[in-house]
PDB file of C-alpha atoms and ligand atoms in Angstrom:
ATOM      1  CA  UNK K   1     -16.101 -42.539 -56.171  1.00 98.00           C
ATOM      2  CA  UNK K   2     -17.551 -38.899 -56.751  1.00 98.00           C
ATOM      3  CA  UNK K   3     -16.878 -35.955 -55.039  1.00 97.00           C
ATOM      4  CA  UNK K   4     -18.995 -33.230 -54.322  1.00 98.00           C
ATOM      5  CA  UNK K   5     -17.816 -29.814 -52.151  1.00 98.00           C
ATOM      6  CA  UNK K   6     -20.031 -28.593 -49.796  1.00 98.00           C
ATOM      7  CA  UNK K   7     -19.784 -25.528 -49.586  1.00 98.00           C
ATOM      8  CA  UNK K   8     -21.656 -22.659 -49.964  1.00 98.00           C
ATOM      9  CA  UNK K   9     -18.692 -20.132 -51.022  1.00 98.00           C
ATOM     10  CA  UNK K  10     -18.867 -19.427 -54.752  1.00 98.00           C
ATOM     11  CA  UNK K  11     -14.890 -18.577 -55.170  1.00 97.00           C
ATOM     12  CA  UNK K  12     -14.407 -22.270 -53.334  1.00 97.00           C
ATOM     13  CA  UNK K  13     -16.505 -23.790 -55.594  1.00 97.00           C
ATOM     14  CA  UNK K  14     -14.332 -22.399 -58.511  1.00 97.00           C
ATOM     15  CA  UNK K  15     -11.451 -23.255 -57.484  1.00 95.00           C
ATOM     16  CA  UNK K  16     -11.965 -27.008 -56.640  1.00 95.00           C
ATOM     17  CA  UNK K  17     -13.431 -26.969 -60.676  1.00 96.00           C
ATOM     18  CA  UNK K  18     -10.421 -25.865 -61.913  1.00 94.00           C
ATOM     19  CA  UNK K  19      -8.523 -28.525 -60.263  1.00 90.00           C
ATOM     20  CA  UNK K  20     -11.305 -30.713 -62.836  1.00 91.00           C
ATOM     21  CA  UNK K  21     -11.842 -33.090 -60.513  1.00 90.00           C
ATOM     22  CA  UNK K  22     -15.346 -32.032 -59.755  1.00 96.00           C
ATOM     23  CA  UNK K  23     -18.481 -33.673 -59.783  1.00 98.00           C
ATOM     24  CA  UNK K  24     -20.925 -32.083 -58.108  1.00 98.00           C
ATOM     25  CA  UNK K  25     -21.492 -29.331 -55.102  1.00 98.00           C
ATOM     26  CA  UNK K  26     -23.637 -29.802 -51.645  1.00 98.00           C
ATOM     27  CA  UNK K  27     -25.018 -26.552 -49.389  1.00 98.00           C
ATOM     28  CA  UNK K  28     -26.852 -26.486 -46.729  1.00 98.00           C
ATOM     29  CA  UNK K  29     -28.706 -23.206 -45.119  1.00 98.00           C
ATOM     30  CA  UNK K  30     -25.405 -23.149 -42.956  1.00 98.00           C
ATOM     31  CA  UNK K  31     -23.035 -22.443 -44.915  1.00 98.00           C
ATOM     32  CA  UNK K  32     -25.451 -20.297 -47.006  1.00 98.00           C
ATOM     33  CA  UNK K  33     -24.984 -18.489 -44.053  1.00 98.00           C
ATOM     34  CA  UNK K  34     -21.985 -18.408 -43.883  1.00 98.00           C
ATOM     35  CA  UNK K  35     -21.321 -17.843 -47.529  1.00 98.00           C
ATOM     36  CA  UNK K  36     -23.615 -14.599 -46.563  1.00 97.00           C
ATOM     37  CA  UNK K  37     -25.181 -13.658 -49.962  1.00 96.00           C
ATOM     38  CA  UNK K  38     -28.460 -14.274 -51.268  1.00 97.00           C
ATOM     39  CA  UNK K  39     -29.152 -18.076 -51.771  1.00 98.00           C
ATOM     40  CA  UNK K  40     -30.284 -17.674 -55.592  1.00 97.00           C
ATOM     41  CA  UNK K  41     -27.557 -15.854 -56.292  1.00 97.00           C
ATOM     42  CA  UNK K  42     -25.028 -18.120 -55.302  1.00 97.00           C
ATOM     43  CA  UNK K  43     -27.291 -20.942 -56.683  1.00 98.00           C
ATOM     44  CA  UNK K  44     -26.550 -19.756 -60.274  1.00 98.00           C
ATOM     45  CA  UNK K  45     -22.806 -19.014 -60.021  1.00 98.00           C
ATOM     46  CA  UNK K  46     -22.367 -22.094 -58.638  1.00 98.00           C
ATOM     47  CA  UNK K  47     -24.713 -23.719 -61.752  1.00 98.00           C
ATOM     48  CA  UNK K  48     -22.608 -21.900 -63.849  1.00 97.00           C
ATOM     49  CA  UNK K  49     -19.830 -22.958 -63.848  1.00 97.00           C
ATOM     50  CA  UNK K  50     -20.712 -26.827 -62.620  1.00 97.00           C
ATOM     51  CA  UNK K  51     -22.344 -29.196 -64.753  1.00 96.00           C
ATOM     52  CA  UNK K  52     -22.927 -32.000 -62.072  1.00 98.00           C
ATOM     53  CA  UNK K  53     -25.473 -31.713 -59.326  1.00 98.00           C
ATOM     54  CA  UNK K  54     -25.846 -29.052 -57.197  1.00 98.00           C
ATOM     55  CA  UNK K  55     -27.700 -29.486 -54.035  1.00 98.00           C
ATOM     56  CA  UNK K  56     -29.869 -26.960 -52.706  1.00 98.00           C
ATOM     57  CA  UNK K  57     -32.356 -27.680 -49.335  1.00 98.00           C
ATOM     58  CA  UNK K  58     -36.059 -26.757 -49.565  1.00 98.00           C
ATOM     59  CA  UNK K  59     -37.048 -25.105 -45.579  1.00 98.00           C
ATOM     60  CA  UNK K  60     -40.603 -25.715 -45.293  1.00 98.00           C
ATOM     61  CA  UNK K  61     -41.737 -28.409 -42.944  1.00 98.00           C
ATOM     62  CA  UNK K  62     -44.034 -29.524 -44.820  1.00 98.00           C
ATOM     63  CA  UNK K  63     -44.225 -31.396 -48.276  1.00 98.00           C
ATOM     64  CA  UNK K  64     -47.286 -29.104 -49.964  1.00 98.00           C
ATOM     65  CA  UNK K  65     -44.547 -26.226 -49.339  1.00 98.00           C
ATOM     66  CA  UNK K  66     -41.563 -27.928 -49.686  1.00 98.00           C
ATOM     67  CA  UNK K  67     -42.226 -29.123 -53.608  1.00 98.00           C
ATOM     68  CA  UNK K  68     -43.039 -25.375 -53.865  1.00 98.00           C
ATOM     69  CA  UNK K  69     -39.633 -24.668 -52.384  1.00 98.00           C
ATOM     70  CA  UNK K  70     -38.007 -27.540 -54.632  1.00 98.00           C
ATOM     71  CA  UNK K  71     -40.231 -25.892 -57.813  1.00 98.00           C
ATOM     72  CA  UNK K  72     -38.833 -22.701 -57.565  1.00 98.00           C
ATOM     73  CA  UNK K  73     -35.351 -23.943 -56.737  1.00 98.00           C
ATOM     74  CA  UNK K  74     -35.168 -26.076 -60.217  1.00 97.00           C
ATOM     75  CA  UNK K  75     -35.772 -23.391 -61.901  1.00 97.00           C
ATOM     76  CA  UNK K  76     -32.959 -21.674 -60.807  1.00 98.00           C
ATOM     77  CA  UNK K  77     -30.910 -23.818 -63.743  1.00 98.00           C
ATOM     78  CA  UNK K  78     -30.958 -27.754 -65.357  1.00 97.00           C
ATOM     79  CA  UNK K  79     -28.110 -29.376 -62.780  1.00 98.00           C
ATOM     80  CA  UNK K  80     -29.917 -28.170 -58.855  1.00 98.00           C
ATOM     81  CA  UNK K  81     -31.202 -31.566 -56.616  1.00 98.00           C
ATOM     82  CA  UNK K  82     -33.276 -30.588 -54.171  1.00 98.00           C
ATOM     83  CA  UNK K  83     -32.240 -31.620 -51.467  1.00 98.00           C
ATOM     84  CA  UNK K  84     -34.889 -32.573 -48.820  1.00 98.00           C
ATOM     85  CA  UNK K  85     -35.348 -33.150 -45.050  1.00 98.00           C
ATOM     86  CA  UNK K  86     -35.840 -37.215 -43.693  1.00 98.00           C
ATOM     87  CA  UNK K  87     -38.653 -36.714 -42.424  1.00 98.00           C
ATOM     88  CA  UNK K  88     -42.608 -38.213 -43.988  1.00 98.00           C
ATOM     89  CA  UNK K  89     -43.076 -34.610 -45.323  1.00 98.00           C
ATOM     90  CA  UNK K  90     -39.784 -34.802 -46.697  1.00 98.00           C
ATOM     91  CA  UNK K  91     -40.569 -38.128 -48.186  1.00 98.00           C
ATOM     92  CA  UNK K  92     -43.542 -36.696 -49.587  1.00 98.00           C
ATOM     93  CA  UNK K  93     -42.143 -34.681 -51.697  1.00 98.00           C
ATOM     94  CA  UNK K  94     -39.514 -36.823 -52.450  1.00 98.00           C
ATOM     95  CA  UNK K  95     -41.693 -39.750 -53.831  1.00 98.00           C
ATOM     96  CA  UNK K  96     -43.549 -36.601 -55.423  1.00 98.00           C
ATOM     97  CA  UNK K  97     -40.798 -35.120 -57.203  1.00 98.00           C
ATOM     98  CA  UNK K  98     -39.677 -38.518 -58.357  1.00 98.00           C
ATOM     99  CA  UNK K  99     -42.652 -39.209 -59.991  1.00 98.00           C
ATOM    100  CA  UNK K 100     -42.255 -35.870 -61.762  1.00 97.00           C
ATOM    101  CA  UNK K 101     -38.301 -36.654 -62.806  1.00 97.00           C
ATOM    102  CA  UNK K 102     -37.129 -33.839 -60.058  1.00 98.00           C
ATOM    103  CA  UNK K 103     -33.389 -35.046 -58.739  1.00 98.00           C
ATOM    104  CA  UNK K 104     -33.603 -35.419 -55.034  1.00 98.00           C
ATOM    105  CA  UNK K 105     -30.984 -35.833 -51.978  1.00 98.00           C
ATOM    106  CA  UNK K 106     -32.482 -36.790 -48.648  1.00 98.00           C
ATOM    107  CA  UNK K 107     -30.810 -35.173 -46.352  1.00 98.00           C
ATOM    108  CA  UNK K 108     -29.913 -35.599 -42.281  1.00 98.00           C
ATOM    109  CA  UNK K 109     -29.612 -39.352 -42.309  1.00 98.00           C
ATOM    110  CA  UNK K 110     -28.305 -41.256 -39.525  1.00 98.00           C
ATOM    111  CA  UNK K 111     -29.827 -44.324 -39.742  1.00 98.00           C
ATOM    112  CA  UNK K 112     -30.182 -48.209 -41.890  1.00 98.00           C
ATOM    113  CA  UNK K 113     -33.960 -47.691 -41.874  1.00 98.00           C
ATOM    114  CA  UNK K 114     -34.331 -43.976 -42.342  1.00 98.00           C
ATOM    115  CA  UNK K 115     -31.647 -44.881 -46.328  1.00 98.00           C
ATOM    116  CA  UNK K 116     -33.929 -47.601 -46.830  1.00 98.00           C
ATOM    117  CA  UNK K 117     -37.443 -45.261 -46.866  1.00 98.00           C
ATOM    118  CA  UNK K 118     -34.915 -42.869 -49.045  1.00 98.00           C
ATOM    119  CA  UNK K 119     -35.014 -45.065 -51.484  1.00 98.00           C
ATOM    120  CA  UNK K 120     -38.309 -46.248 -51.710  1.00 98.00           C
ATOM    121  CA  UNK K 121     -39.416 -43.143 -52.171  1.00 98.00           C
ATOM    122  CA  UNK K 122     -37.344 -42.534 -54.969  1.00 98.00           C
ATOM    123  CA  UNK K 123     -34.704 -40.660 -53.692  1.00 98.00           C
ATOM    124  CA  UNK K 124     -31.519 -39.925 -56.256  1.00 98.00           C
ATOM    125  CA  UNK K 125     -29.007 -39.215 -53.970  1.00 98.00           C
ATOM    126  CA  UNK K 126     -29.319 -40.335 -49.889  1.00 98.00           C
ATOM    127  CA  UNK K 127     -26.687 -38.534 -47.834  1.00 98.00           C
ATOM    128  CA  UNK K 128     -26.021 -40.213 -44.764  1.00 98.00           C
ATOM    129  CA  UNK K 129     -23.587 -37.780 -42.041  1.00 98.00           C
ATOM    130  CA  UNK K 130     -20.780 -39.841 -40.895  1.00 98.00           C
ATOM    131  CA  UNK K 131     -19.195 -36.605 -38.895  1.00 98.00           C
ATOM    132  CA  UNK K 132     -21.540 -36.520 -36.663  1.00 98.00           C
ATOM    133  CA  UNK K 133     -22.274 -40.189 -36.071  1.00 97.00           C
ATOM    134  CA  UNK K 134     -18.839 -39.983 -34.763  1.00 97.00           C
ATOM    135  CA  UNK K 135     -19.285 -36.672 -32.624  1.00 97.00           C
ATOM    136  CA  UNK K 136     -22.265 -38.943 -30.903  1.00 96.00           C
ATOM    137  CA  UNK K 137     -20.125 -41.563 -29.748  1.00 97.00           C
ATOM    138  CA  UNK K 138     -21.067 -44.078 -32.665  1.00 96.00           C
ATOM    139  CA  UNK K 139     -19.547 -45.461 -35.862  1.00 96.00           C
ATOM    140  CA  UNK K 140     -20.569 -43.057 -39.031  1.00 97.00           C
ATOM    141  CA  UNK K 141     -18.231 -45.766 -41.647  1.00 97.00           C
ATOM    142  CA  UNK K 142     -20.344 -48.907 -39.868  1.00 97.00           C
ATOM    143  CA  UNK K 143     -23.548 -46.497 -41.502  1.00 98.00           C
ATOM    144  CA  UNK K 144     -22.363 -45.904 -45.242  1.00 98.00           C
ATOM    145  CA  UNK K 145     -21.839 -49.946 -45.114  1.00 98.00           C
ATOM    146  CA  UNK K 146     -25.274 -50.625 -43.695  1.00 98.00           C
ATOM    147  CA  UNK K 147     -26.917 -48.590 -46.866  1.00 98.00           C
ATOM    148  CA  UNK K 148     -24.445 -49.933 -49.175  1.00 98.00           C
ATOM    149  CA  UNK K 149     -26.078 -53.609 -48.524  1.00 98.00           C
ATOM    150  CA  UNK K 150     -29.653 -52.700 -47.788  1.00 98.00           C
ATOM    151  CA  UNK K 151     -29.367 -50.691 -51.898  1.00 98.00           C
ATOM    152  CA  UNK K 152     -27.180 -53.758 -53.210  1.00 98.00           C
ATOM    153  CA  UNK K 153     -28.916 -56.472 -51.850  1.00 98.00           C
ATOM    154  CA  UNK K 154     -32.614 -55.047 -53.280  1.00 98.00           C
ATOM    155  CA  UNK K 155     -30.621 -52.869 -56.075  1.00 98.00           C
ATOM    156  CA  UNK K 156     -32.237 -49.293 -55.146  1.00 98.00           C
ATOM    157  CA  UNK K 157     -30.969 -47.040 -57.772  1.00 98.00           C
ATOM    158  CA  UNK K 158     -30.363 -43.986 -55.020  1.00 98.00           C
ATOM    159  CA  UNK K 159     -26.498 -43.274 -54.967  1.00 98.00           C
ATOM    160  CA  UNK K 160     -24.674 -43.572 -50.991  1.00 98.00           C
ATOM    161  CA  UNK K 161     -23.788 -39.468 -50.653  1.00 98.00           C
ATOM    162  CA  UNK K 162     -21.625 -39.382 -47.794  1.00 98.00           C
ATOM    163  CA  UNK K 163     -22.035 -36.598 -45.976  1.00 98.00           C
ATOM    164  CA  UNK K 164     -20.113 -35.013 -42.668  1.00 98.00           C
ATOM    165  CA  UNK K 165     -16.729 -35.619 -44.275  1.00 98.00           C
ATOM    166  CA  UNK K 166     -14.293 -34.886 -41.800  1.00 96.00           C
ATOM    167  CA  UNK K 167     -11.043 -35.884 -42.309  1.00 96.00           C
ATOM    168  CA  UNK K 168      -8.954 -37.453 -45.724  1.00 97.00           C
ATOM    169  CA  UNK K 169      -9.232 -40.645 -43.571  1.00 96.00           C
ATOM    170  CA  UNK K 170     -12.906 -40.888 -43.452  1.00 97.00           C
ATOM    171  CA  UNK K 171     -12.637 -39.815 -47.458  1.00 98.00           C
ATOM    172  CA  UNK K 172     -10.430 -42.926 -47.745  1.00 98.00           C
ATOM    173  CA  UNK K 173     -12.865 -45.151 -45.600  1.00 97.00           C
ATOM    174  CA  UNK K 174     -15.770 -44.090 -47.460  1.00 98.00           C
ATOM    175  CA  UNK K 175     -14.027 -45.562 -50.913  1.00 98.00           C
ATOM    176  CA  UNK K 176     -13.343 -48.361 -49.521  1.00 98.00           C
ATOM    177  CA  UNK K 177     -17.191 -48.950 -48.090  1.00 98.00           C
ATOM    178  CA  UNK K 178     -18.318 -48.363 -51.481  1.00 98.00           C
ATOM    179  CA  UNK K 179     -20.005 -44.735 -51.400  1.00 98.00           C
ATOM    180  CA  UNK K 180     -20.871 -43.354 -54.697  1.00 98.00           C
ATOM    181  CA  UNK K 181     -20.349 -39.867 -53.732  1.00 98.00           C
ATOM    182  CA  UNK K 182     -18.552 -38.063 -51.125  1.00 98.00           C
ATOM    183  CA  UNK K 183     -19.359 -34.651 -50.281  1.00 98.00           C
ATOM    184  CA  UNK K 184     -16.154 -32.875 -49.379  1.00 98.00           C
ATOM    185  CA  UNK K 185     -14.515 -29.427 -47.955  1.00 97.00           C
ATOM    186  CA  UNK K 186     -13.026 -27.833 -49.835  1.00 96.00           C
ATOM    187  CA  UNK K 187     -10.090 -27.640 -48.258  1.00 95.00           C
ATOM    188  CA  UNK K 188     -10.044 -31.392 -47.100  1.00 96.00           C
ATOM    189  CA  UNK K 189      -9.861 -32.196 -51.007  1.00 94.00           C
ATOM    190  CA  UNK K 190      -6.829 -29.860 -51.653  1.00 92.00           C
ATOM    191  CA  UNK K 191      -5.755 -32.113 -47.978  1.00 94.00           C
ATOM    192  CA  UNK K 192      -5.883 -35.081 -50.413  1.00 95.00           C
ATOM    193  CA  UNK K 193      -2.655 -34.558 -52.681  1.00 95.00           C
ATOM    194  CA  UNK K 194      -0.400 -34.025 -49.736  1.00 95.00           C
ATOM    195  CA  UNK K 195       1.680 -36.194 -48.499  1.00 96.00           C
ATOM    196  CA  UNK K 196       5.288 -36.203 -46.674  1.00 97.00           C
ATOM    197  CA  UNK K 197       7.368 -38.402 -48.288  1.00 98.00           C
ATOM    198  CA  UNK K 198       6.004 -37.477 -51.703  1.00 98.00           C
ATOM    199  CA  UNK K 199       7.457 -33.577 -50.629  1.00 98.00           C
ATOM    200  CA  UNK K 200      10.980 -34.964 -49.569  1.00 98.00           C
ATOM    201  CA  UNK K 201      10.826 -37.113 -52.690  1.00 98.00           C
ATOM    202  CA  UNK K 202      10.359 -34.802 -55.144  1.00 98.00           C
ATOM    203  CA  UNK K 203      12.788 -32.426 -53.282  1.00 98.00           C
ATOM    204  CA  UNK K 204      15.300 -34.820 -54.191  1.00 98.00           C
ATOM    205  CA  UNK K 205      15.004 -36.115 -57.614  1.00 98.00           C
ATOM    206  CA  UNK K 206      14.711 -32.172 -58.680  1.00 98.00           C
ATOM    207  CA  UNK K 207      18.274 -31.824 -56.894  1.00 98.00           C
ATOM    208  CA  UNK K 208      19.729 -35.052 -58.493  1.00 98.00           C
ATOM    209  CA  UNK K 209      18.303 -33.334 -61.649  1.00 98.00           C
ATOM    210  CA  UNK K 210      19.985 -30.317 -61.340  1.00 98.00           C
ATOM    211  CA  UNK K 211      23.149 -32.022 -60.779  1.00 98.00           C
ATOM    212  CA  UNK K 212      23.196 -33.886 -64.280  1.00 98.00           C
ATOM    213  CA  UNK K 213      22.734 -30.444 -65.475  1.00 98.00           C
ATOM    214  CA  UNK K 214      20.303 -31.280 -68.205  1.00 98.00           C
ATOM    215  CA  UNK K 215      16.729 -29.711 -69.439  1.00 97.00           C
ATOM    216  CA  UNK K 216      13.931 -31.483 -71.133  1.00 97.00           C
ATOM    217  CA  UNK K 217      12.529 -27.928 -73.203  1.00 96.00           C
TER     218      UNK K 217
HETATM  219  C1  LIG N   1     -23.921 -32.360 -46.770  1.00 57.22           C
HETATM  220  O1  LIG N   1     -24.897 -31.842 -47.316  1.00 57.22           O
HETATM  221  C2  LIG N   1     -24.368 -31.461 -45.214  1.00 57.22           C
HETATM  222  O2  LIG N   1     -23.870 -30.005 -46.424  1.00 57.22           O
HETATM  223  C3  LIG N   1     -22.369 -31.432 -44.484  1.00 57.22           C
HETATM  224  O3  LIG N   1     -21.921 -32.066 -45.139  1.00 57.22           O
HETATM  225  C4  LIG N   1     -22.663 -31.652 -43.551  1.00 57.22           C
HETATM  226  O4  LIG N   1     -21.824 -31.617 -42.592  1.00 57.22           O
HETATM  227  P1  LIG N   1     -20.922 -30.821 -41.328  1.00 57.22           P
HETATM  228  O5  LIG N   1     -21.875 -31.984 -40.168  1.00 57.22           O
HETATM  229  O6  LIG N   1     -19.900 -31.268 -41.190  1.00 57.22           O
HETATM  230  O7  LIG N   1     -21.852 -29.902 -40.713  1.00 57.22           O
END
């Protein structure tokens, strides 16, 4: 499973990239607002750090303007992926971009049927929002499983990009369900390495090693 970081904060992208485990980045208008910086400027900086796909979301509601916005965003760097909302207009723009060879991430997916439409429109990625499905009282992980099954049934190439991840448990569940990618907030990605028994075990090994009086180098 690939790891993307879900942030528009360049310092977070840098920190996660330094771990050597970063496959891409997703941004959205709310994350850009939180970053408090010009969108195109921060995309340029993120694309200079990360070789993998960097999702940049359009804000128009009609396909024609989405295409204009997506083309402007694509010019920023070759690894920009145009993020489009899961609406008829978004799907129309997705189909055109797919024919032109422009990478797309269809976002705000909350049902398997929506995901089926995105795959048929040639999306590079589909973003089911599992945390928000959970918030609404349903099972977000079930959505990932349904999409995985449907895409495998018909050999769709669209990658399942699990989004709206709220915990390390979500990450494990996504990997078990066969998501191609999980886009994860930086704090949760960093928490994945933590386990109290690792810390306890390491403390004990180091104390015993010290008692031997030896050195490796
Ligand atoms: C995905 O691309 C979105 O940016 C993100 O995962 C949404 O997460 P949220 O529901 O925590 O806002």
